Short mmCIF file of C-alpha atoms in Angstrom, two decimals:
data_model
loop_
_atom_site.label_atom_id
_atom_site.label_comp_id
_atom_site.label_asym_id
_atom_site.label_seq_id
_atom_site.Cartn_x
_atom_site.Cartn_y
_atom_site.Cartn_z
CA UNK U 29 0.00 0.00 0.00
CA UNK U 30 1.09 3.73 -0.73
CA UNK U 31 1.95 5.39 1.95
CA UNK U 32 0.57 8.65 0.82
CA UNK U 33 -2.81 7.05 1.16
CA UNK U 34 -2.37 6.15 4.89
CA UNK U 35 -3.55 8.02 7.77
CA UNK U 36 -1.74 8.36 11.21
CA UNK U 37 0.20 4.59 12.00
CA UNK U 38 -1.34 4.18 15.51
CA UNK U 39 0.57 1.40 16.50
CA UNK U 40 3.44 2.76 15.73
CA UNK U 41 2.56 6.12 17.92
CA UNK U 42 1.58 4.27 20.90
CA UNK U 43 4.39 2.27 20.86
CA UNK U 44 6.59 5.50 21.13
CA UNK U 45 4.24 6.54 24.10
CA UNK U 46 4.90 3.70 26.45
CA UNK U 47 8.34 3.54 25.44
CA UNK U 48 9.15 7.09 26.58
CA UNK U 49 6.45 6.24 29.59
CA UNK U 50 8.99 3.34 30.30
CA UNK U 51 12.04 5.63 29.88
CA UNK U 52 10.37 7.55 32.05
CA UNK U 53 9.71 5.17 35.07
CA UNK U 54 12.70 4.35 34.69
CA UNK U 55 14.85 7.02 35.40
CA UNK U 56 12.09 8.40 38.27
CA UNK U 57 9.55 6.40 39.86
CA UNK U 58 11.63 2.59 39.73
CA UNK U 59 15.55 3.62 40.87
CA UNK U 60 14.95 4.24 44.12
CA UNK U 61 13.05 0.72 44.28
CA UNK U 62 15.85 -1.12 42.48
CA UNK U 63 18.58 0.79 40.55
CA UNK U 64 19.56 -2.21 39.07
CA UNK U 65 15.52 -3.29 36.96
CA UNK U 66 15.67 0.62 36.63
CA UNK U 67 18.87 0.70 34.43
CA UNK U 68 17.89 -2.59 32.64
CA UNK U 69 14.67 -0.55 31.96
CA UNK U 70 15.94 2.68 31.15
CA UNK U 71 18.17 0.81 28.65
CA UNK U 72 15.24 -1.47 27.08
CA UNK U 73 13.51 1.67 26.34
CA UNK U 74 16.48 3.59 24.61
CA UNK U 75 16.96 0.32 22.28
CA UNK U 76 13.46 0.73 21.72
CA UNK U 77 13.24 4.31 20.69
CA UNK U 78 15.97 3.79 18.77
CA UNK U 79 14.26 1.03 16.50
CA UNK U 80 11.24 3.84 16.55
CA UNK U 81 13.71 6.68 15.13
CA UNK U 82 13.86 3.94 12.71
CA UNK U 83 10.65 3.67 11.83
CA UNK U 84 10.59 7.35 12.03
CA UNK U 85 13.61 8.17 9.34
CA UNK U 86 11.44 5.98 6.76
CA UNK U 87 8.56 8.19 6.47
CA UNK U 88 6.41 6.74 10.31
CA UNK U 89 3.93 7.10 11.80
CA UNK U 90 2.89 10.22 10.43
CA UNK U 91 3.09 11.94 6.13
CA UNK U 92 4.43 14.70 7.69
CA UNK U 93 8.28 14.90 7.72
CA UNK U 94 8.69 18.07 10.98
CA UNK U 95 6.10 16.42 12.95
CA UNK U 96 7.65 13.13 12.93
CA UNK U 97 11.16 14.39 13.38
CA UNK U 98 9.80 16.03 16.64
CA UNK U 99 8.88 12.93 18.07
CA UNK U 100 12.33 11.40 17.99
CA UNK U 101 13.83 15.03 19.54
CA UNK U 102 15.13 13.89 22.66
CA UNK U 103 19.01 12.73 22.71
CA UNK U 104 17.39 9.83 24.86
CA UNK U 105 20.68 7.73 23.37
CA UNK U 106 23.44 10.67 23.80
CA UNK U 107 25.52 9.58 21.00
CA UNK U 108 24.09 9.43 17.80
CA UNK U 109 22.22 12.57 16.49
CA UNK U 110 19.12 11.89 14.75
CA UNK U 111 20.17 13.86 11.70
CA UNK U 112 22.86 12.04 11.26
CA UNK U 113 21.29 8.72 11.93
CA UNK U 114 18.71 9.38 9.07
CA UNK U 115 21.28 10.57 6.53
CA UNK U 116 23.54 7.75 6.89
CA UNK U 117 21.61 4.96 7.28
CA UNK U 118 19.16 6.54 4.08
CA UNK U 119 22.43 6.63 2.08
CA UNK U 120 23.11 2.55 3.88
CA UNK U 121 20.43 1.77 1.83
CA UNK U 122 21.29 2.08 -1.71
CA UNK U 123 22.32 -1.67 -1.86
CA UNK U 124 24.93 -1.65 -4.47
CA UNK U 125 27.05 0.11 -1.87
CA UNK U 126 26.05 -2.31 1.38
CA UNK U 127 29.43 -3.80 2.87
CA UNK U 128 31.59 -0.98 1.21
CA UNK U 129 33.91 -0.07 4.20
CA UNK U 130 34.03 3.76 2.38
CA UNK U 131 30.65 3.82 0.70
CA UNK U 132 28.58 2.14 3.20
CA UNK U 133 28.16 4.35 6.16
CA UNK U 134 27.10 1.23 8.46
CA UNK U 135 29.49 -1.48 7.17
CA UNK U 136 31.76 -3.17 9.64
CA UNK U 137 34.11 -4.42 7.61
CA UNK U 138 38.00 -2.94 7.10
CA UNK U 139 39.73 -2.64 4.17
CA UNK U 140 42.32 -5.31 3.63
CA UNK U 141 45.07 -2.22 2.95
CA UNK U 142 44.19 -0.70 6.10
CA UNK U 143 44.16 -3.84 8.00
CA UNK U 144 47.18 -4.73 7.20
CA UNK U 145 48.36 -1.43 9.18
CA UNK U 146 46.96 -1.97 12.12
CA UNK U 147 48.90 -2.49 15.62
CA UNK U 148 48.01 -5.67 16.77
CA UNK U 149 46.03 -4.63 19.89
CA UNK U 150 43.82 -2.88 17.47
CA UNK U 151 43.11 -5.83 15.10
CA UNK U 152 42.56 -7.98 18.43
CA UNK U 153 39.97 -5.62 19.82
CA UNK U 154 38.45 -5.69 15.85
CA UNK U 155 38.63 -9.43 15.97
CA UNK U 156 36.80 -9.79 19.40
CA UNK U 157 34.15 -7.53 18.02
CA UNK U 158 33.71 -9.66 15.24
CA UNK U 159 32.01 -12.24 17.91
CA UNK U 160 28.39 -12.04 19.17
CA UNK U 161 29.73 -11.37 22.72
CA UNK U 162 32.71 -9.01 21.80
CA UNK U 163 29.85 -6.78 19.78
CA UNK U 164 27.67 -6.61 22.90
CA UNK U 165 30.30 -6.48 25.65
CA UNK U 166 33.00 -3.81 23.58
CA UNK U 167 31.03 -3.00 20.95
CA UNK U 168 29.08 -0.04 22.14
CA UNK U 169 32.65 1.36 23.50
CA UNK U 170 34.12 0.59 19.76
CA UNK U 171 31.68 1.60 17.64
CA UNK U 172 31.10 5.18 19.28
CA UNK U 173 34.95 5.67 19.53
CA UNK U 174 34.61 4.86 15.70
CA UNK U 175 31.65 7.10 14.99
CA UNK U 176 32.92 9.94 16.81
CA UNK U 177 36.08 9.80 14.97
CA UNK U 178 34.38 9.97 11.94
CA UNK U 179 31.84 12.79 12.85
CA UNK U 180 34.46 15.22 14.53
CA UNK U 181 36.44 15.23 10.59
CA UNK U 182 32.65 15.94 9.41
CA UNK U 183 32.30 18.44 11.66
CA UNK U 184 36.01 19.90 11.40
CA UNK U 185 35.58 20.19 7.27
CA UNK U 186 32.15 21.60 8.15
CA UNK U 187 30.40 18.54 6.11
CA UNK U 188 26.76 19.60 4.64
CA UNK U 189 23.99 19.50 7.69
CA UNK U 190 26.88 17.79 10.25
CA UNK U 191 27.06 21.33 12.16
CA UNK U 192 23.45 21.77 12.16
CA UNK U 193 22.37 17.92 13.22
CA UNK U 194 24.99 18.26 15.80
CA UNK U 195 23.52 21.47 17.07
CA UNK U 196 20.26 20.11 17.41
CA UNK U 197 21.35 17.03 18.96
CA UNK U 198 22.63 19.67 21.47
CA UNK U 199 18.88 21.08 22.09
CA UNK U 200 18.08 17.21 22.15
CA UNK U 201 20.98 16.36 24.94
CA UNK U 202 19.68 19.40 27.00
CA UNK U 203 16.16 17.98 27.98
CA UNK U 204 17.94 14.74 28.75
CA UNK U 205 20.59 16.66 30.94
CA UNK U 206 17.19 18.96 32.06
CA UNK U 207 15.20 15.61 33.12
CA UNK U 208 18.04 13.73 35.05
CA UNK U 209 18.99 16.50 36.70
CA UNK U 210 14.99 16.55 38.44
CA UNK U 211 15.18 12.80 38.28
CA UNK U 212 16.53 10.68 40.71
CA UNK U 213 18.63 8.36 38.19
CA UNK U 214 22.28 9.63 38.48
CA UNK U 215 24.03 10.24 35.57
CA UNK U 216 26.23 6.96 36.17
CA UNK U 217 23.33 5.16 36.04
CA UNK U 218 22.17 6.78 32.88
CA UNK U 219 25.23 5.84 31.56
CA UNK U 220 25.26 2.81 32.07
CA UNK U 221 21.80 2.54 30.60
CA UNK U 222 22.75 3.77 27.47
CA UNK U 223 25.37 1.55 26.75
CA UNK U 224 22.95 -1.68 27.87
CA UNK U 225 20.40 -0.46 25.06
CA UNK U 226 23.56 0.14 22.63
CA UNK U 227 24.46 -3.32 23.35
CA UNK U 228 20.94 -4.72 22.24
CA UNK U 229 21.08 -2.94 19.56
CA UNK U 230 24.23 -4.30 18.17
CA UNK U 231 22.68 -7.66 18.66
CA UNK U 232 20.62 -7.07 15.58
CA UNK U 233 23.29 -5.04 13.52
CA UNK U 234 25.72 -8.05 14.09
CA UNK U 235 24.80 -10.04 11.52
CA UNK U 236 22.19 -7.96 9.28
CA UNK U 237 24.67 -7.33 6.02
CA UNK U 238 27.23 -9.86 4.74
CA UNK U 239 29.91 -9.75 2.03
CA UNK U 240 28.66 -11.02 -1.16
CA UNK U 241 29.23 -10.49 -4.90
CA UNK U 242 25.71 -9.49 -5.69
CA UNK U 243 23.95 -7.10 -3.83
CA UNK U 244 20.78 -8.59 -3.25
CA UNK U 245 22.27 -11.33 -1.15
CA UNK U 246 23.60 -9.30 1.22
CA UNK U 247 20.85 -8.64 3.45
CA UNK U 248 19.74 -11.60 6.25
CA UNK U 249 16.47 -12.79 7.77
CA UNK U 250 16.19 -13.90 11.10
CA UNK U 251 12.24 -15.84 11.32
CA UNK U 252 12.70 -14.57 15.19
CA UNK U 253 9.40 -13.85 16.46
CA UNK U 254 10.02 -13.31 20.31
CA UNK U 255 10.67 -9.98 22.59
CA UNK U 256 14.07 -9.07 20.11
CA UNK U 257 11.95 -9.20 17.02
CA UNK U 258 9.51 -6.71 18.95
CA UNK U 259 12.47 -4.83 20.75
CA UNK U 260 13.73 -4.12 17.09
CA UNK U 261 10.53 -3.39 15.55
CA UNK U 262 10.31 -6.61 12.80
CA UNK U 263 14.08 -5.59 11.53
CA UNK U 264 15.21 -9.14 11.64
CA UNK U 265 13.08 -9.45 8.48
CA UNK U 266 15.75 -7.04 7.21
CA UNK U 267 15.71 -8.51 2.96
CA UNK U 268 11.99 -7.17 3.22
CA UNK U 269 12.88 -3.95 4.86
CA UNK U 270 15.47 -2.98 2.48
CA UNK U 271 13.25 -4.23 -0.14
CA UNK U 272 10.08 -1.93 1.20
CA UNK U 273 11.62 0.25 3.49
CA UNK U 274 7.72 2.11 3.00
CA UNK U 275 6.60 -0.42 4.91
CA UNK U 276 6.16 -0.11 8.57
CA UNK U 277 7.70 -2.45 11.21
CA UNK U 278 3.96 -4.34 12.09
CA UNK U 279 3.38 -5.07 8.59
CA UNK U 280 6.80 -6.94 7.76
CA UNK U 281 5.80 -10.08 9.55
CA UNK U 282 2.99 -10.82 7.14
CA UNK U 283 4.31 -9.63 4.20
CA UNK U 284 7.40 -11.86 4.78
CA UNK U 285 4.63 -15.07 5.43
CA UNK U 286 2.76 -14.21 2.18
CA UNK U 287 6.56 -14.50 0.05
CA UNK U 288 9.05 -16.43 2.22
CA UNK U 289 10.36 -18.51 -0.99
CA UNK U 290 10.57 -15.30 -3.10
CA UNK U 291 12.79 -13.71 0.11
CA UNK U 292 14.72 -16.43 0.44
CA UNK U 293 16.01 -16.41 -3.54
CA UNK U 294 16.50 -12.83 -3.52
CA UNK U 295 19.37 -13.29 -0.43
CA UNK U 296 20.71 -16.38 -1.94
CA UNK U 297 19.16 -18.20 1.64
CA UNK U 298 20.74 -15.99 4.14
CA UNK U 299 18.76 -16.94 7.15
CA UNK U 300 17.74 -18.05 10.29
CA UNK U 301 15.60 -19.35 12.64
CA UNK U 302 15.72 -17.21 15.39
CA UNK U 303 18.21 -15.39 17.62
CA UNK U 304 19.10 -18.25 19.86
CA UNK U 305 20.31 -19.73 16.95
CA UNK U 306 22.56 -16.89 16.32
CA UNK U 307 23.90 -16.96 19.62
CA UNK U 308 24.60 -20.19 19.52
CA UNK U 309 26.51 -20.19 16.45
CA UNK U 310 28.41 -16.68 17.44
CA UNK U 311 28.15 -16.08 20.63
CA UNK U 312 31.82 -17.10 20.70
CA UNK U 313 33.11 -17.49 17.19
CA UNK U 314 33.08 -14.66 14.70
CA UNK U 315 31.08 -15.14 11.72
CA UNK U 316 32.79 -12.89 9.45
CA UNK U 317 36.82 -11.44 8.82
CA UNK U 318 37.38 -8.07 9.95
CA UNK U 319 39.16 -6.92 6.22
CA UNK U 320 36.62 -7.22 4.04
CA UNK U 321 37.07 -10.48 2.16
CA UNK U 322 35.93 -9.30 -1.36
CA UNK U 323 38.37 -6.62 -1.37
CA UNK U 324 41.78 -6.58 -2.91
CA UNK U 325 44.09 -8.12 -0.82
CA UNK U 326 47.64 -5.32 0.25
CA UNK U 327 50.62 -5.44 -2.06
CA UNK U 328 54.06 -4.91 -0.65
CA UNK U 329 54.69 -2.23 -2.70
CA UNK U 330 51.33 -0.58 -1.54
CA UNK U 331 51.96 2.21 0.83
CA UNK U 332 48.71 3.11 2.81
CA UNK U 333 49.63 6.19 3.91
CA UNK U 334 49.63 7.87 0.27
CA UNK U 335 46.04 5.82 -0.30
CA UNK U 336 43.79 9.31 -0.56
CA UNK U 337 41.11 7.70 0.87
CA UNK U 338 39.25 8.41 4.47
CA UNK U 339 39.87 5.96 7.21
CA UNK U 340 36.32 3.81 7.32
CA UNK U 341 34.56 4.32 10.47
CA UNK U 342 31.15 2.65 10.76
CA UNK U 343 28.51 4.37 13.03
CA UNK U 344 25.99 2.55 15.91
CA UNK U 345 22.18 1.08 14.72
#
C-alpha cells in the first residue's frame, strides 16, 4: 500500500508513548526501588526508541516529515544525532554500496590495505568484536569511539547539515541533561543505561549485512518472532525492509509469510531461525573477517599512507 494514502500509523505512535512512559519510570519512579531493573529498563527503552527513530527516518507514523522528526527530539541515546542517523543509514540503503567499508556508512568491515596497518592490539579488539559477545560487551565502547572519529572530521571540514544535526542534537541532549537533573537516576546510572540499550542494539546489527558479490544477497532474515523481534521493531526481516523500506515495522511479519520462498532467492538463503540460533553459532566465534574479504588483498609495494582515501569508520544502529 502507498503510503501517501495512509492516515496516522497508531501502532506505531503508541508504541513511542509507552516507550518514553517506560524511559520515564525508569529514570524516576523505579531507581529508588531497584537501581539495578531501573537501568535494565531505562536501557530497554532507549533500544526501543531507537528502533522507533527507525521507523521514524522511513517516512512513520505520520506523512508529515517536521512532525515526525519532533517525536524522535530527545538525545534519549546521547551519541548518535538523529540527523545524522537518518542521513547515513538513508544513504546505507542504496544496496549496491552495502558492505563498502568507504561507501557504506554502516558497514563493519576494514579494508584489507588498512588492516594490514593496524597495531596488533587494534586488530585484536576488531577481531573480538567480530564475535556475538565481543559486539555486545566492547562493541558499544568501539563503535562510538569509531563514529565519533568519523563525525568530529565531518564536523572539522564543516560537512553539509553535520554542524546543524549536531547542534540540534545539542537542544536534544539538554532535555535529557534537564530531566536527570529533576530525576533521581544519576548520571552513572544513565550511563550505564545507554550503553545496555547500545548493546541490544548491536545484537541485531551483528549479523544484518554480509559480504557477497551481488547485492541482493547481502541482506539476512532472522524468522525470530520473540521480545528481540519486537524490541527491534520486525528488523530481523531485514531482505523485506530494504526491499520496502515504506513499509512499517507491524506489517513486515505478514508480508514476509505471504513471500518467504521469493525472500529467500533474492538473499541467496541468508537466514535463520531465530536469535538463539545466532547466539549459539556466534556467541563465541566470529562469523565474518574483519578486512573485508571481497576486497583486494595489500601489495608490498602498496603504501597506505599515500592511499587518498578516508579511514572507514562505521557508526551505531
Amino acid at each position: 500500500m502507498d503510503k501517501t494514502t495512509q492516515g496516522v500509523e497508531w501502532p506505531t505512535l503508541l508504541l513511542l508513548a509507552a516507550t518514553y512512559t517506560a524511559w520515564g519510570i525508569g529514570t524516576t519512579a523505579l531507581y529508588p526501588l531497584s537501581p539495578l531493573a531501573a537501568i535494565l529498563l531505562t536501557g530497554l527503552a532507549i533500544a526501543q526508541f531507537s528502533s522507533l527513530q527507525h521507523e521514524i527516518l522511513h517516512g512513520h507514523p505520520f506523512r508529515s516529515r517536521p512532525l515526525n522528526e519532533t517525536l524522535a527530539f530527545p538525545a534519549l541515546s546521547l551519541t548518535v544525532p538523529y540527523g545524522r542517523f537518518r542521513d547515513t543509514h538513508l544513504a546505507h540503503h542504496h544496496d549496491p554500496i552495502l558492505t563498502d567499508p568507504y561507501d557504506d556508512p554502516e558497514s563493519n568491515y576494514c579494508d584489507p590495505v588498512v588492516w594490514a596497518t593496524l597495531p596488533a592490539p587494534a586488530k585484536a579488539a576488531m577481531r573480538l568484536n567480530n564475535t556475538l559477545l565481543g559486539r555486545i560487551t566492547l562493541g558499544p565502547i568501539l563503535g562510538t569511539l569509531l563514529w565519533l572519529k568519523s563525525e568530529a572530521l565531518l564536523l572539522w571540514h564543516d560537512a553539509p547539515g553535520t554542524r546543524r544535526d549536531w547542534a540540534l542534537h545539542a537542544g536534544g541532549l539538554a532535555l535529557v541533561a534537564l530531566w536527570l537533573t529533576l530525576a533521581p537516576m544519576p548520571w552513572w546510572a544513565y550511563l550505564l543505561a545507554a550503553y545496555a540499550g547500545h548493546a541490544l542494539l548491536k545484537i541485531r546489527t551483528f549479523l544484518e549485512h554480509r559480504a557477497h558479490k551481488a547485492a541482493r544477497a547481502r541482506t539476512v532474515i532472522v524468522e525470530d518472532r520473540g521480545p528481540l523481534a519486537l524490541l527491534f521493531l520486525n528488523n530481523n526481516l531485514h531482505v523485506v525492509h530494504h526491499m520496502h523500506p515504506q513499509i512499517p515495522w507491524y506489517r513486515l511479519p505478514a508480508t514476509y509469510a505471504a513471500n518467504r520462498d521469493h525472500y529467500l532467492r533474492r538473499n541467496d538463503g541468508y537466514v535463520y531461525r531465530s536469535y538463539a540460533e545466532v547466539f549459539a553459532r556466534y556467541l563465541l566465534r566470529a562469523k565474518d573477517p574483519v578486512p573485508h574479504p571481497l576486497m583486494p588483498a595489500p601489495v608490498l609495494a602498496t603504501d597506505p599512507r599515500t592511499d587518498p582515501r578516508t579511514d572507514p569508520a562505521a557508526p551505531i544502529t
